[in-house]
Amino acid sequence: GWEGPEPAPWDIAATVQADLERSGRFRALPPGDLIELPHESARVDAAAWRLLKVDYVVVGRLVRLEGGRYELHYELVQAVTGQRILGLALPADGAALKLASHRVADAIYERILGIRGAFATRLAWVAVDGRATARNYRLVVADADGANERVVFRSPEPVMSPAWSPDGRSLAYVSFHGGTPAIYVQTLRTGEQVRVSARSGINSAPAWSPDGSKLALALSRRDGNVDVWLLTLASQELRRITDDPAIDTEPAWTPDGGALYFTSDRAGGPQVYRIGIGAGEQARRITFEGRYNARPRVSPATVWRARR
């Protein structure tokens, strides 16, 4: 619903529907099949929706406030019981109505599935074009639905392994634009780029600690062997975590920041291991089925439970 004489400034319903359907976990009724258009949970005829085998009904309205601001009200009704199981009002200015819509979809997703939604987040990726002898590498950031795409860094040399900081304000990535592989941290709002690791040899696979104070890296030092290291960003203190003749790489943090998963070929082929970051910790193999298991990542569901 929209309370205003002019057309609504943003189609909240369409954005929420697109987000939820894109997840693959929801299917919305076509607009022509809607039996009523209530804007408040008290006006939802749950029995009628149950006849259509609908599980949930989302209702809401957008209210214009003074000063060019708005308030987005939404409610989630469980059709089986007719109960209102979620309801909130979000303030937003005109430019933030799409983001507010994504947050509504996130809240619905989490309330029903028990997993945090990611519709209000952003994506980062590396795009490559041009001939083999004249490549162009672009580090690109966009909304989770692919909108508002923008290039944050360009280089004729390879760019790889972008990783978001926990607060979403910065990206760590590997770039060869200085002639050798180095790890950079770039603040997205200002574009400021800081080189944080340019040691001799390999500098790769940056992964932020949950508190944003450290990066786990894959580095090859004087012996030429690749191991997992921890870099404290404020002090540039570097500490070795793994020490094995095999290649140890692709670190990923546990939600509590106390341990790392990583890929190693110490058993003869790539497998996933876990190691605590304290002194004297020993790596423990996690995967055993299959000859090639690599690039471990902690699932969003696990992160959500840890934060609860």
CSV table of C-alpha atoms in Angstrom, one decimal:
chain,number,residue,atom,x,y,z
A,1,GLY,CA,0.0,0.0,0.0
A,2,TRP,CA,1.0,3.6,-0.7
A,3,GLU,CA,-0.4,6.7,1.1
A,4,GLY,CA,0.3,9.6,-1.2
A,5,PRO,CA,-1.4,11.4,-4.2
A,6,GLU,CA,1.5,10.7,-6.6
A,7,PRO,CA,2.7,7.3,-7.8
A,8,ALA,CA,4.7,5.4,-5.2
A,9,PRO,CA,8.4,6.2,-5.3
A,10,TRP,CA,9.4,2.5,-5.3
A,11,ASP,CA,7.7,-0.8,-5.8
A,12,ILE,CA,8.4,-2.5,-2.4
A,13,ALA,CA,6.3,-5.6,-3.2
A,14,ALA,CA,8.1,-6.3,-6.4
A,15,THR,CA,11.5,-6.0,-4.8
A,16,VAL,CA,10.7,-8.3,-1.9
A,17,GLN,CA,9.1,-10.8,-4.2
A,18,ALA,CA,12.1,-10.9,-6.5
A,19,ASP,CA,14.5,-11.3,-3.6
A,20,LEU,CA,12.6,-14.2,-2.1
A,21,GLU,CA,12.1,-16.0,-5.4
A,22,ARG,CA,15.7,-15.5,-6.4
A,23,SER,CA,16.7,-17.5,-3.3
A,24,GLY,CA,15.0,-20.6,-4.7
A,25,ARG,CA,13.2,-21.2,-1.4
A,26,PHE,CA,9.9,-19.3,-2.1
A,27,ARG,CA,7.3,-19.1,-4.9
A,28,ALA,CA,4.9,-16.2,-4.9
A,29,LEU,CA,1.4,-16.2,-6.3
A,30,PRO,CA,1.0,-14.3,-9.6
A,31,PRO,CA,-0.6,-10.9,-9.0
A,32,GLY,CA,-3.8,-12.0,-10.9
A,33,ASP,CA,-4.3,-14.9,-8.4
A,34,LEU,CA,-4.3,-12.6,-5.3
A,35,ILE,CA,-7.8,-12.9,-3.7
A,36,GLU,CA,-7.4,-9.7,-1.6
A,37,LEU,CA,-4.9,-6.8,-1.2
A,38,PRO,CA,-4.9,-6.0,2.6
A,39,HIS,CA,-2.2,-3.6,3.9
A,40,GLU,CA,-2.5,-4.7,7.6
A,41,SER,CA,-2.4,-8.1,9.2
A,42,ALA,CA,-5.7,-7.6,10.9
A,43,ARG,CA,-7.4,-7.6,7.5
A,44,VAL,CA,-5.8,-10.8,6.2
A,45,ASP,CA,-8.4,-13.6,5.7
A,46,ALA,CA,-6.1,-16.5,6.6
A,47,ALA,CA,-8.8,-19.2,5.8
A,48,ALA,CA,-9.1,-17.9,2.3
A,49,TRP,CA,-5.4,-18.0,1.7
A,50,ARG,CA,-5.2,-21.6,3.1
A,51,LEU,CA,-7.6,-22.7,0.4
A,52,LEU,CA,-4.9,-21.5,-2.1
A,53,LYS,CA,-2.3,-23.6,-0.3
A,54,VAL,CA,-0.4,-20.4,0.7
A,55,ASP,CA,1.9,-20.7,3.7
A,56,TYR,CA,2.6,-17.0,4.4
A,57,VAL,CA,1.2,-13.6,3.5
A,58,VAL,CA,3.3,-10.4,3.5
A,59,VAL,CA,1.4,-7.2,3.9
A,60,GLY,CA,2.5,-3.6,4.4
A,61,ARG,CA,2.3,0.0,3.4
A,62,LEU,CA,4.7,2.9,2.6
A,63,VAL,CA,3.9,6.2,4.4
A,64,ARG,CA,5.4,9.5,3.4
A,65,LEU,CA,6.7,11.7,6.2
A,66,GLU,CA,7.9,15.3,6.2
A,67,GLY,CA,11.2,16.3,4.8
A,68,GLY,CA,11.3,13.8,1.9
A,69,ARG,CA,11.4,10.8,4.2
A,70,TYR,CA,9.3,7.6,4.4
A,71,GLU,CA,8.3,4.9,6.8
A,72,LEU,CA,7.9,1.3,5.5
A,73,HIS,CA,5.6,-0.9,7.6
A,74,TYR,CA,5.5,-4.6,6.9
A,75,GLU,CA,3.9,-7.7,8.6
A,76,LEU,CA,4.3,-11.4,8.0
A,77,VAL,CA,1.2,-13.6,8.6
A,78,GLN,CA,1.3,-17.4,8.9
A,79,ALA,CA,-1.7,-18.6,6.9
A,80,VAL,CA,-2.1,-21.9,8.8
A,81,THR,CA,-2.7,-20.1,12.2
A,82,GLY,CA,-3.6,-16.6,11.0
A,83,GLN,CA,-1.0,-15.3,13.4
A,84,ARG,CA,1.1,-12.2,12.8
A,85,ILE,CA,4.7,-13.6,13.3
A,86,LEU,CA,6.7,-10.6,12.2
A,87,GLY,CA,6.1,-6.8,12.0
A,88,LEU,CA,8.2,-3.8,11.9
A,89,ALA,CA,8.5,-0.2,10.6
A,90,LEU,CA,11.6,0.9,8.8
A,91,PRO,CA,12.5,4.6,8.3
A,92,ALA,CA,14.2,5.5,5.0
A,93,ASP,CA,14.8,8.4,2.7
A,94,GLY,CA,13.9,8.3,-1.0
A,95,ALA,CA,17.3,7.0,-2.1
A,96,ALA,CA,17.2,4.1,0.4
A,97,LEU,CA,13.8,2.6,-0.3
A,98,LYS,CA,15.3,-0.2,-2.4
A,99,LEU,CA,17.7,-1.1,0.4
A,100,ALA,CA,14.8,-1.0,2.9
A,101,SER,CA,13.0,-3.4,0.6
A,102,HIS,CA,15.9,-5.8,0.7
A,103,ARG,CA,16.0,-5.6,4.5
A,104,VAL,CA,12.3,-6.6,4.6
A,105,ALA,CA,13.2,-9.7,2.5
A,106,ASP,CA,16.1,-10.4,4.8
A,107,ALA,CA,13.8,-10.3,7.8
A,108,ILE,CA,11.2,-12.6,6.2
A,109,TYR,CA,13.8,-15.0,5.1
A,110,GLU,CA,15.3,-15.3,8.6
A,111,ARG,CA,12.0,-15.5,10.4
A,112,ILE,CA,10.8,-18.4,8.3
A,113,LEU,CA,14.1,-20.3,7.6
A,114,GLY,CA,16.2,-19.4,10.7
A,115,ILE,CA,19.1,-18.2,8.5
A,116,ARG,CA,20.1,-14.6,8.0
A,117,GLY,CA,19.2,-13.2,4.6
A,118,ALA,CA,21.7,-11.7,2.3
A,119,PHE,CA,19.5,-9.6,0.0
A,120,ALA,CA,20.7,-6.3,1.5
A,121,THR,CA,24.4,-7.2,1.1
A,122,ARG,CA,26.8,-6.6,-1.8
A,123,LEU,CA,28.8,-8.8,-4.2
A,124,ALA,CA,32.4,-8.3,-5.3
A,125,TRP,CA,34.0,-10.1,-8.3
A,126,VAL,CA,36.8,-9.8,-10.8
A,127,ALA,CA,35.9,-9.3,-14.5
A,128,VAL,CA,38.4,-9.9,-17.2
A,129,ASP,CA,38.2,-8.9,-20.9
A,130,GLY,CA,40.5,-8.3,-23.8
A,131,ARG,CA,42.9,-10.5,-25.8
A,132,ALA,CA,45.5,-12.7,-24.0
A,133,THR,CA,48.2,-10.2,-24.7
A,134,ALA,CA,46.2,-7.2,-23.6
A,135,ARG,CA,44.0,-8.2,-20.6
A,136,ASN,CA,42.0,-5.7,-18.6
A,137,TYR,CA,41.1,-6.6,-15.0
A,138,ARG,CA,38.3,-4.9,-13.2
A,139,LEU,CA,37.3,-5.3,-9.5
A,140,VAL,CA,33.5,-4.8,-9.5
A,141,VAL,CA,31.1,-4.2,-6.6
A,142,ALA,CA,27.2,-4.5,-6.9
A,143,ASP,CA,24.1,-5.0,-4.9
A,144,ALA,CA,23.3,-8.7,-4.2
A,145,ASP,CA,20.7,-8.5,-7.0
A,146,GLY,CA,23.3,-7.2,-9.5
A,147,ALA,CA,22.1,-3.6,-9.5
A,148,ASN,CA,24.2,-0.5,-8.9
A,149,GLU,CA,27.3,-2.2,-10.5
A,150,ARG,CA,30.5,-0.1,-10.3
A,151,VAL,CA,34.2,-0.7,-10.9
A,152,VAL,CA,36.3,0.1,-7.9
A,153,PHE,CA,39.7,-0.8,-9.3
A,154,ARG,CA,41.2,-1.4,-12.8
A,155,SER,CA,44.5,-2.8,-13.8
A,156,PRO,CA,46.2,-4.4,-16.9
A,157,GLU,CA,47.8,-6.9,-14.5
A,158,PRO,CA,45.9,-9.7,-12.7
A,159,VAL,CA,43.6,-9.0,-9.8
A,160,MET,CA,42.2,-11.9,-7.7
A,161,SER,CA,40.8,-13.1,-4.4
A,162,PRO,CA,38.6,-10.2,-3.3
A,163,ALA,CA,37.5,-10.5,0.4
A,164,TRP,CA,35.0,-8.3,2.2
A,165,SER,CA,35.9,-6.8,5.6
A,166,PRO,CA,33.4,-7.7,8.3
A,167,ASP,CA,31.9,-4.1,8.3
A,168,GLY,CA,31.5,-4.2,4.5
A,169,ARG,CA,33.5,-1.0,4.1
A,170,SER,CA,36.7,-2.4,2.6
A,171,LEU,CA,38.0,-5.1,0.3
A,172,ALA,CA,41.2,-7.0,0.6
A,173,TYR,CA,42.5,-8.5,-2.7
A,174,VAL,CA,45.6,-9.6,-4.6
A,175,SER,CA,47.0,-7.4,-7.4
A,176,PHE,CA,50.0,-7.7,-9.6
A,177,HIS,CA,49.9,-4.0,-10.7
A,178,GLY,CA,53.1,-3.3,-8.9
A,179,GLY,CA,54.9,-5.9,-10.9
A,180,THR,CA,54.7,-8.7,-8.3
A,181,PRO,CA,51.8,-10.2,-6.3
A,182,ALA,CA,50.8,-8.0,-3.3
A,183,ILE,CA,47.8,-7.8,-1.0
A,184,TYR,CA,45.9,-4.5,-0.9
A,185,VAL,CA,43.1,-3.2,1.3
A,186,GLN,CA,40.8,-0.7,-0.4
A,187,THR,CA,38.3,1.5,1.4
A,188,LEU,CA,35.2,1.6,-0.9
A,189,ARG,CA,33.8,5.0,0.1
A,190,THR,CA,37.1,6.9,-0.6
A,191,GLY,CA,38.9,4.6,-3.0
A,192,GLU,CA,42.0,4.7,-0.8
A,193,GLN,CA,44.2,1.7,-1.5
A,194,VAL,CA,46.8,0.5,1.0
A,195,ARG,CA,49.4,-2.2,0.3
A,196,VAL,CA,49.5,-4.4,3.4
A,197,SER,CA,51.7,-7.3,2.2
A,198,ALA,CA,54.3,-7.4,-0.5
A,199,ARG,CA,56.7,-9.9,0.9
A,200,SER,CA,59.1,-11.8,-1.5
A,201,GLY,CA,57.4,-14.7,-3.1
A,202,ILE,CA,53.7,-15.5,-2.9
A,203,ASN,CA,51.2,-13.2,-1.3
A,204,SER,CA,47.7,-14.6,-1.7
A,205,ALA,CA,44.3,-15.7,-0.4
A,206,PRO,CA,43.5,-12.9,2.1
A,207,ALA,CA,40.8,-13.6,4.7
A,208,TRP,CA,39.5,-11.1,7.3
A,209,SER,CA,39.2,-12.1,10.9
A,210,PRO,CA,35.7,-11.7,12.4
A,211,ASP,CA,36.7,-8.5,14.2
A,212,GLY,CA,38.4,-7.0,11.2
A,213,SER,CA,41.8,-6.6,12.9
A,214,LYS,CA,43.7,-9.3,11.1
A,215,LEU,CA,44.2,-11.0,7.8
A,216,ALA,CA,45.0,-14.6,7.3
A,217,LEU,CA,47.3,-15.0,4.3
A,218,ALA,CA,49.0,-17.6,2.3
A,219,LEU,CA,52.7,-16.5,2.0
A,220,SER,CA,55.9,-18.1,0.8
A,221,ARG,CA,58.9,-16.9,2.8
A,222,ARG,CA,62.6,-17.5,2.5
A,223,ASP,CA,62.3,-21.3,2.2
A,224,GLY,CA,59.8,-20.9,-0.7
A,225,ASN,CA,57.2,-23.0,0.9
A,226,VAL,CA,53.6,-21.7,1.1
A,227,ASP,CA,52.1,-21.5,4.6
A,228,VAL,CA,49.3,-19.8,6.4
A,229,TRP,CA,50.2,-16.6,8.3
A,230,LEU,CA,48.4,-14.0,10.4
A,231,LEU,CA,48.9,-10.3,9.7
A,232,THR,CA,47.8,-7.8,12.3
A,233,LEU,CA,46.8,-4.8,10.2
A,234,ALA,CA,47.5,-2.0,12.8
A,235,SER,CA,51.0,-3.1,13.7
A,236,GLN,CA,52.0,-5.1,10.6
A,237,GLU,CA,53.0,-7.9,13.0
A,238,LEU,CA,53.3,-11.2,11.1
A,239,ARG,CA,52.9,-14.6,12.7
A,240,ARG,CA,53.2,-18.1,11.2
A,241,ILE,CA,50.3,-20.4,11.8
A,242,THR,CA,51.2,-23.5,9.7
A,243,ASP,CA,54.7,-25.0,9.2
A,244,ASP,CA,54.7,-27.9,6.9
A,245,PRO,CA,56.6,-28.8,3.7
A,246,ALA,CA,53.3,-29.1,1.8
A,247,ILE,CA,51.4,-26.2,0.4
A,248,ASP,CA,48.9,-24.6,2.9
A,249,THR,CA,46.6,-22.0,1.5
A,250,GLU,CA,43.0,-20.7,1.2
A,251,PRO,CA,42.4,-19.9,4.9
A,252,ALA,CA,38.9,-19.3,6.3
A,253,TRP,CA,38.1,-18.2,9.8
A,254,THR,CA,35.7,-19.8,12.3
A,255,PRO,CA,33.0,-17.4,13.5
A,256,ASP,CA,34.6,-17.0,16.9
A,257,GLY,CA,38.0,-16.1,15.4
A,258,GLY,CA,39.8,-18.8,17.3
A,259,ALA,CA,40.7,-21.2,14.5
A,260,LEU,CA,41.2,-21.4,10.7
A,261,TYR,CA,40.2,-23.9,8.1
A,262,PHE,CA,42.6,-24.2,5.2
A,263,THR,CA,43.6,-26.3,2.1
A,264,SER,CA,46.7,-28.5,2.2
A,265,ASP,CA,48.3,-31.2,0.1
A,266,ARG,CA,50.3,-32.6,3.0
A,267,ALA,CA,48.4,-36.0,2.6
A,268,GLY,CA,49.3,-36.2,-1.1
A,269,GLY,CA,46.4,-34.2,-2.5
A,270,PRO,CA,44.3,-31.2,-1.6
A,271,GLN,CA,42.3,-31.7,1.6
A,272,VAL,CA,40.7,-29.5,4.2
A,273,TYR,CA,42.3,-29.0,7.7
A,274,ARG,CA,41.6,-27.0,10.8
A,275,ILE,CA,44.0,-25.4,13.2
A,276,GLY,CA,43.7,-23.1,16.2
A,277,ILE,CA,45.5,-19.8,16.0
A,278,GLY,CA,47.1,-20.1,19.5
A,279,ALA,CA,50.8,-21.0,20.0
A,280,GLY,CA,51.6,-24.7,19.5
A,281,GLU,CA,48.4,-25.7,17.8
A,282,GLN,CA,48.4,-28.7,15.5
A,283,ALA,CA,46.4,-29.0,12.3
A,284,ARG,CA,43.6,-31.6,12.2
A,285,ARG,CA,42.4,-33.1,8.9
A,286,ILE,CA,38.7,-32.5,8.3
A,287,THR,CA,37.9,-34.1,4.9
A,288,PHE,CA,38.6,-37.7,3.9
A,289,GLU,CA,36.2,-38.6,1.1
A,290,GLY,CA,37.4,-37.8,-2.4
A,291,ARG,CA,40.9,-36.9,-3.8
A,292,TYR,CA,40.3,-33.2,-4.1
A,293,ASN,CA,38.7,-31.1,-1.4
A,294,ALA,CA,39.7,-27.4,-1.4
A,295,ARG,CA,38.7,-23.8,-0.5
A,296,PRO,CA,36.7,-24.3,2.7
A,297,ARG,CA,34.2,-21.7,3.8
A,298,VAL,CA,32.0,-21.6,6.9
A,299,SER,CA,28.3,-21.8,6.0
A,300,PRO,CA,26.0,-18.7,6.7
A,301,ALA,CA,23.9,-20.9,9.0
A,302,THR,CA,26.8,-21.6,11.2
A,303,VAL,CA,27.8,-18.0,11.4
A,304,TRP,CA,24.2,-17.1,12.3
A,305,ARG,CA,24.1,-19.6,15.2
A,306,ALA,CA,27.4,-18.3,16.5
A,307,ARG,CA,26.2,-14.7,16.5
A,308,ARG,CA,23.0,-15.7,18.4
